[in-house]
């Protein structure tokens, strides 16, 4: 007697399930229990995806070609895998899982590929822009713990793009600009000059850019300025501030980094408005932003 199509279907399902079980079981004797959990769960999810979308062999071959291209374009200066993780929302999901909201602590967001170790130190009130171009912006605030105690000496790293949308690491001449570190004073206060952030596109001349174009997604990031704050006994905070009123907020952020609490007013100051520290910036307009940083305890 010939198999009915229902019998064929059951047999097919059994073959597919059997393969999942075999691959999962192949990790049974992994010594590290966490590695075992990760590999077995990854297997289940990957196979579920293939089975759900009935992935064709041609599609899988294209996917491998895509991942190969991501690897080929990656070097010491360009990390296309991080970019891929960012546009897939995987970076932000990992941040969400690892940085649970804690009381009034400042929320974390995506790190991005443009942080550089050993950025120069600036004194409080110093200028992090260097020779990066843009509208000057005065940023100030406090660093406290969640009980409101000041965190004197907190180390604050800041980095940002210039008005043309470039970070210094993208300049051809290797100069350092638009980044620095500074330390909060004895009362946990900090202040510095930077640039009013402007929206910019993530690097879209590689495979990730092609993927965004093929799916009609924008490469634009909402205008922002990066912070990383470290202090003894407190959870390291990696975050940004975003510019309230930036039209890109409506259109969305290509790496899903925006959180409502991180959208700040950058208040425009017409030419001639006295600066907070008496700095002479000629006949230029400038802006100012207040941002208080609240650090969660290291262990909650
Ligand atoms: C950034 O903000 O610098 C960034 C973050 C994720 C991907 C690309 C750029
Ligand atoms: Fe950025």
mmCIF file with all atom_site columns, N, CA and C and ligand atoms in Angstrom, residues 79 82-87 91 110-115 159-161 167 170 200-203 219 221-222 224-226 240 242 253-256, ligand 1:
data_model
loop_
_atom_site.group_PDB
_atom_site.id
_atom_site.type_symbol
_atom_site.label_atom_id
_atom_site.label_alt_id
_atom_site.label_comp_id
_atom_site.label_asym_id
_atom_site.label_entity_id
_atom_site.label_seq_id
_atom_site.pdbx_PDB_ins_code
_atom_site.Cartn_x
_atom_site.Cartn_y
_atom_site.Cartn_z
_atom_site.occupancy
_atom_site.B_iso_or_equiv
_atom_site.pdbx_formal_charge
_atom_site.auth_seq_id
_atom_site.auth_comp_id
_atom_site.auth_asym_id
_atom_site.auth_atom_id
_atom_site.pdbx_PDB_model_num
ATOM   1   N N  . UNK A 1 79  ? 34.739 46.650 12.365 1.00 0.00 ? 79  UNK A N  1
ATOM   2   C CA . UNK A 1 79  ? 34.180 45.435 12.950 1.00 0.00 ? 79  UNK A CA 1
ATOM   3   C C  . UNK A 1 79  ? 32.756 45.253 12.422 1.00 0.00 ? 79  UNK A C  1
ATOM   4   N N  . UNK A 1 82  ? 30.182 43.413 14.760 1.00 0.00 ? 82  UNK A N  1
ATOM   5   C CA . UNK A 1 82  ? 29.498 44.228 15.784 1.00 0.00 ? 82  UNK A CA 1
ATOM   6   C C  . UNK A 1 82  ? 28.371 45.026 15.127 1.00 0.00 ? 82  UNK A C  1
ATOM   7   N N  . UNK A 1 83  ? 28.666 45.567 13.948 1.00 0.00 ? 83  UNK A N  1
ATOM   8   C CA . UNK A 1 83  ? 27.636 46.334 13.235 1.00 0.00 ? 83  UNK A CA 1
ATOM   9   C C  . UNK A 1 83  ? 26.414 45.452 12.944 1.00 0.00 ? 83  UNK A C  1
ATOM   10  N N  . UNK A 1 84  ? 26.681 44.214 12.544 1.00 0.00 ? 84  UNK A N  1
ATOM   11  C CA . UNK A 1 84  ? 25.594 43.273 12.262 1.00 0.00 ? 84  UNK A CA 1
ATOM   12  C C  . UNK A 1 84  ? 24.775 43.014 13.529 1.00 0.00 ? 84  UNK A C  1
ATOM   13  N N  . UNK A 1 85  ? 25.487 42.757 14.618 1.00 0.00 ? 85  UNK A N  1
ATOM   14  C CA . UNK A 1 85  ? 24.807 42.544 15.900 1.00 0.00 ? 85  UNK A CA 1
ATOM   15  C C  . UNK A 1 85  ? 23.958 43.764 16.264 1.00 0.00 ? 85  UNK A C  1
ATOM   16  N N  . UNK A 1 86  ? 24.506 44.964 15.994 1.00 0.00 ? 86  UNK A N  1
ATOM   17  C CA . UNK A 1 86  ? 23.788 46.203 16.323 1.00 0.00 ? 86  UNK A CA 1
ATOM   18  C C  . UNK A 1 86  ? 22.506 46.343 15.494 1.00 0.00 ? 86  UNK A C  1
ATOM   19  N N  . UNK A 1 87  ? 22.603 46.150 14.167 1.00 0.00 ? 87  UNK A N  1
ATOM   20  C CA . UNK A 1 87  ? 21.405 46.383 13.337 1.00 0.00 ? 87  UNK A CA 1
ATOM   21  C C  . UNK A 1 87  ? 20.363 45.277 13.510 1.00 0.00 ? 87  UNK A C  1
ATOM   22  N N  . UNK A 1 91  ? 22.702 43.464 19.953 1.00 0.00 ? 91  UNK A N  1
ATOM   23  C CA . UNK A 1 91  ? 23.489 44.208 20.950 1.00 0.00 ? 91  UNK A CA 1
ATOM   24  C C  . UNK A 1 91  ? 22.554 44.786 22.015 1.00 0.00 ? 91  UNK A C  1
ATOM   25  N N  . UNK A 1 110 ? 23.692 51.084 23.548 1.00 0.00 ? 110 UNK A N  1
ATOM   26  C CA . UNK A 1 110 ? 24.690 50.369 22.733 1.00 0.00 ? 110 UNK A CA 1
ATOM   27  C C  . UNK A 1 110 ? 26.080 51.035 22.794 1.00 0.00 ? 110 UNK A C  1
ATOM   28  N N  . UNK A 1 111 ? 27.120 50.231 22.818 1.00 0.00 ? 111 UNK A N  1
ATOM   29  C CA . UNK A 1 111 ? 28.504 50.711 22.912 1.00 0.00 ? 111 UNK A CA 1
ATOM   30  C C  . UNK A 1 111 ? 28.974 51.264 21.565 1.00 0.00 ? 111 UNK A C  1
ATOM   31  N N  . UNK A 1 112 ? 28.674 50.541 20.503 1.00 0.00 ? 112 UNK A N  1
ATOM   32  C CA . UNK A 1 112 ? 29.106 50.981 19.169 1.00 0.00 ? 112 UNK A CA 1
ATOM   33  C C  . UNK A 1 112 ? 30.574 50.678 18.924 1.00 0.00 ? 112 UNK A C  1
ATOM   34  N N  . UNK A 1 113 ? 31.013 50.891 17.684 1.00 0.00 ? 113 UNK A N  1
ATOM   35  C CA . UNK A 1 113 ? 32.378 50.495 17.312 1.00 0.00 ? 113 UNK A CA 1
ATOM   36  C C  . UNK A 1 113 ? 33.415 51.602 17.443 1.00 0.00 ? 113 UNK A C  1
ATOM   37  N N  . UNK A 1 114 ? 33.057 52.781 17.962 1.00 0.00 ? 114 UNK A N  1
ATOM   38  C CA . UNK A 1 114 ? 33.986 53.912 17.843 1.00 0.00 ? 114 UNK A CA 1
ATOM   39  C C  . UNK A 1 114 ? 34.669 54.325 19.143 1.00 0.00 ? 114 UNK A C  1
ATOM   40  N N  . UNK A 1 115 ? 34.523 53.525 20.209 1.00 0.00 ? 115 UNK A N  1
ATOM   41  C CA . UNK A 1 115 ? 35.262 53.837 21.442 1.00 0.00 ? 115 UNK A CA 1
ATOM   42  C C  . UNK A 1 115 ? 36.737 53.517 21.226 1.00 0.00 ? 115 UNK A C  1
ATOM   43  N N  . UNK A 1 159 ? 32.689 60.380 23.742 1.00 0.00 ? 159 UNK A N  1
ATOM   44  C CA . UNK A 1 159 ? 33.138 60.379 22.347 1.00 0.00 ? 159 UNK A CA 1
ATOM   45  C C  . UNK A 1 159 ? 31.961 60.684 21.438 1.00 0.00 ? 159 UNK A C  1
ATOM   46  N N  . UNK A 1 160 ? 32.267 61.343 20.318 1.00 0.00 ? 160 UNK A N  1
ATOM   47  C CA . UNK A 1 160 ? 31.187 61.763 19.432 1.00 0.00 ? 160 UNK A CA 1
ATOM   48  C C  . UNK A 1 160 ? 31.710 62.021 18.019 1.00 0.00 ? 160 UNK A C  1
ATOM   49  N N  . UNK A 1 161 ? 30.751 62.105 17.074 1.00 0.00 ? 161 UNK A N  1
ATOM   50  C CA . UNK A 1 161 ? 31.076 62.389 15.678 1.00 0.00 ? 161 UNK A CA 1
ATOM   51  C C  . UNK A 1 161 ? 31.108 63.903 15.449 1.00 0.00 ? 161 UNK A C  1
ATOM   52  N N  . UNK A 1 167 ? 33.544 60.003 13.016 1.00 0.00 ? 167 UNK A N  1
ATOM   53  C CA . UNK A 1 167 ? 34.381 59.902 14.219 1.00 0.00 ? 167 UNK A CA 1
ATOM   54  C C  . UNK A 1 167 ? 35.832 60.052 13.780 1.00 0.00 ? 167 UNK A C  1
ATOM   55  N N  . UNK A 1 170 ? 37.686 57.592 11.700 1.00 0.00 ? 170 UNK A N  1
ATOM   56  C CA . UNK A 1 170 ? 37.367 57.524 10.259 1.00 0.00 ? 170 UNK A CA 1
ATOM   57  C C  . UNK A 1 170 ? 38.140 58.574 9.459  1.00 0.00 ? 170 UNK A C  1
ATOM   58  N N  . UNK A 1 200 ? 23.822 60.755 11.933 1.00 0.00 ? 200 UNK A N  1
ATOM   59  C CA . UNK A 1 200 ? 24.774 60.291 10.910 1.00 0.00 ? 200 UNK A CA 1
ATOM   60  C C  . UNK A 1 200 ? 24.448 58.846 10.546 1.00 0.00 ? 200 UNK A C  1
ATOM   61  N N  . UNK A 1 201 ? 24.881 58.422 9.356  1.00 0.00 ? 201 UNK A N  1
ATOM   62  C CA . UNK A 1 201 ? 24.619 57.020 8.968  1.00 0.00 ? 201 UNK A CA 1
ATOM   63  C C  . UNK A 1 201 ? 25.721 56.101 9.478  1.00 0.00 ? 201 UNK A C  1
ATOM   64  N N  . UNK A 1 202 ? 25.365 54.902 9.901  1.00 0.00 ? 202 UNK A N  1
ATOM   65  C CA . UNK A 1 202 ? 26.386 53.910 10.200 1.00 0.00 ? 202 UNK A CA 1
ATOM   66  C C  . UNK A 1 202 ? 27.037 53.496 8.876  1.00 0.00 ? 202 UNK A C  1
ATOM   67  N N  . UNK A 1 203 ? 28.208 52.882 8.959  1.00 0.00 ? 203 UNK A N  1
ATOM   68  C CA . UNK A 1 203 ? 28.923 52.536 7.725  1.00 0.00 ? 203 UNK A CA 1
ATOM   69  C C  . UNK A 1 203 ? 28.064 51.582 6.892  1.00 0.00 ? 203 UNK A C  1
ATOM   70  N N  . UNK A 1 219 ? 20.110 53.537 7.384  1.00 0.00 ? 219 UNK A N  1
ATOM   71  C CA . UNK A 1 219 ? 21.318 53.373 8.196  1.00 0.00 ? 219 UNK A CA 1
ATOM   72  C C  . UNK A 1 219 ? 21.485 54.479 9.250  1.00 0.00 ? 219 UNK A C  1
ATOM   73  N N  . UNK A 1 221 ? 21.538 56.979 12.410 1.00 0.00 ? 221 UNK A N  1
ATOM   74  C CA . UNK A 1 221 ? 21.443 56.963 13.870 1.00 0.00 ? 221 UNK A CA 1
ATOM   75  C C  . UNK A 1 221 ? 20.892 58.312 14.325 1.00 0.00 ? 221 UNK A C  1
ATOM   76  N N  . UNK A 1 222 ? 20.100 58.272 15.374 1.00 0.00 ? 222 UNK A N  1
ATOM   77  C CA . UNK A 1 222 ? 19.630 59.510 15.989 1.00 0.00 ? 222 UNK A CA 1
ATOM   78  C C  . UNK A 1 222 ? 20.854 60.230 16.573 1.00 0.00 ? 222 UNK A C  1
ATOM   79  N N  . UNK A 1 224 ? 23.497 61.799 18.800 1.00 0.00 ? 224 UNK A N  1
ATOM   80  C CA . UNK A 1 224 ? 23.811 61.359 20.172 1.00 0.00 ? 224 UNK A CA 1
ATOM   81  C C  . UNK A 1 224 ? 25.256 61.658 20.531 1.00 0.00 ? 224 UNK A C  1
ATOM   82  N N  . UNK A 1 225 ? 25.538 61.540 21.803 1.00 0.00 ? 225 UNK A N  1
ATOM   83  C CA . UNK A 1 225 ? 26.900 61.668 22.325 1.00 0.00 ? 225 UNK A CA 1
ATOM   84  C C  . UNK A 1 225 ? 27.102 60.497 23.280 1.00 0.00 ? 225 UNK A C  1
ATOM   85  N N  . UNK A 1 226 ? 28.249 59.823 23.155 1.00 0.00 ? 226 UNK A N  1
ATOM   86  C CA . UNK A 1 226 ? 28.509 58.612 23.951 1.00 0.00 ? 226 UNK A CA 1
ATOM   87  C C  . UNK A 1 226 ? 29.167 58.931 25.294 1.00 0.00 ? 226 UNK A C  1
ATOM   88  N N  . UNK A 1 240 ? 24.320 56.793 25.973 1.00 0.00 ? 240 UNK A N  1
ATOM   89  C CA . UNK A 1 240 ? 24.382 57.988 25.121 1.00 0.00 ? 240 UNK A CA 1
ATOM   90  C C  . UNK A 1 240 ? 23.372 58.990 25.698 1.00 0.00 ? 240 UNK A C  1
ATOM   91  N N  . UNK A 1 242 ? 20.629 61.511 23.692 1.00 0.00 ? 242 UNK A N  1
ATOM   92  C CA . UNK A 1 242 ? 20.058 61.784 22.374 1.00 0.00 ? 242 UNK A CA 1
ATOM   93  C C  . UNK A 1 242 ? 19.448 63.192 22.388 1.00 0.00 ? 242 UNK A C  1
ATOM   94  N N  . UNK A 1 253 ? 16.018 54.693 15.031 1.00 0.00 ? 253 UNK A N  1
ATOM   95  C CA . UNK A 1 253 ? 17.472 54.574 15.154 1.00 0.00 ? 253 UNK A CA 1
ATOM   96  C C  . UNK A 1 253 ? 17.877 53.216 14.570 1.00 0.00 ? 253 UNK A C  1
ATOM   97  N N  . UNK A 1 254 ? 18.873 53.214 13.685 1.00 0.00 ? 254 UNK A N  1
ATOM   98  C CA . UNK A 1 254 ? 19.209 51.975 12.968 1.00 0.00 ? 254 UNK A CA 1
ATOM   99  C C  . UNK A 1 254 ? 19.701 50.862 13.880 1.00 0.00 ? 254 UNK A C  1
ATOM   100 N N  . UNK A 1 255 ? 20.122 51.208 15.110 1.00 0.00 ? 255 UNK A N  1
ATOM   101 C CA . UNK A 1 255 ? 20.620 50.150 16.001 1.00 0.00 ? 255 UNK A CA 1
ATOM   102 C C  . UNK A 1 255 ? 19.752 50.025 17.273 1.00 0.00 ? 255 UNK A C  1
ATOM   103 N N  . UNK A 1 256 ? 18.567 50.663 17.253 1.00 0.00 ? 256 UNK A N  1
ATOM   104 C CA . UNK A 1 256 ? 17.562 50.497 18.316 1.00 0.00 ? 256 UNK A CA 1
ATOM   105 C C  . UNK A 1 256 ? 18.057 50.983 19.677 1.00 0.00 ? 256 UNK A C  1
HETATM 106 C C1 . LIG B 2 .   ? 27.719 54.527 17.181 1.00 0.00 ? 1   LIG B C1 1
HETATM 107 O O1 . LIG B 2 .   ? 26.924 55.153 17.770 1.00 0.00 ? 1   LIG B O1 1
HETATM 108 O O2 . LIG B 2 .   ? 28.817 55.008 17.182 1.00 0.00 ? 1   LIG B O2 1
HETATM 109 C C2 . LIG B 2 .   ? 27.355 53.263 16.478 1.00 0.00 ? 1   LIG B C2 1
HETATM 110 C C3 . LIG B 2 .   ? 26.648 52.318 17.182 1.00 0.00 ? 1   LIG B C3 1
HETATM 111 C C4 . LIG B 2 .   ? 26.304 51.138 16.548 1.00 0.00 ? 1   LIG B C4 1
HETATM 112 C C5 . LIG B 2 .   ? 26.676 50.920 15.232 1.00 0.00 ? 1   LIG B C5 1
HETATM 113 C C6 . LIG B 2 .   ? 27.377 51.892 14.541 1.00 0.00 ? 1   LIG B C6 1
HETATM 114 C C7 . LIG B 2 .   ? 27.710 53.077 15.164 1.00 0.00 ? 1   LIG B C7 1
#
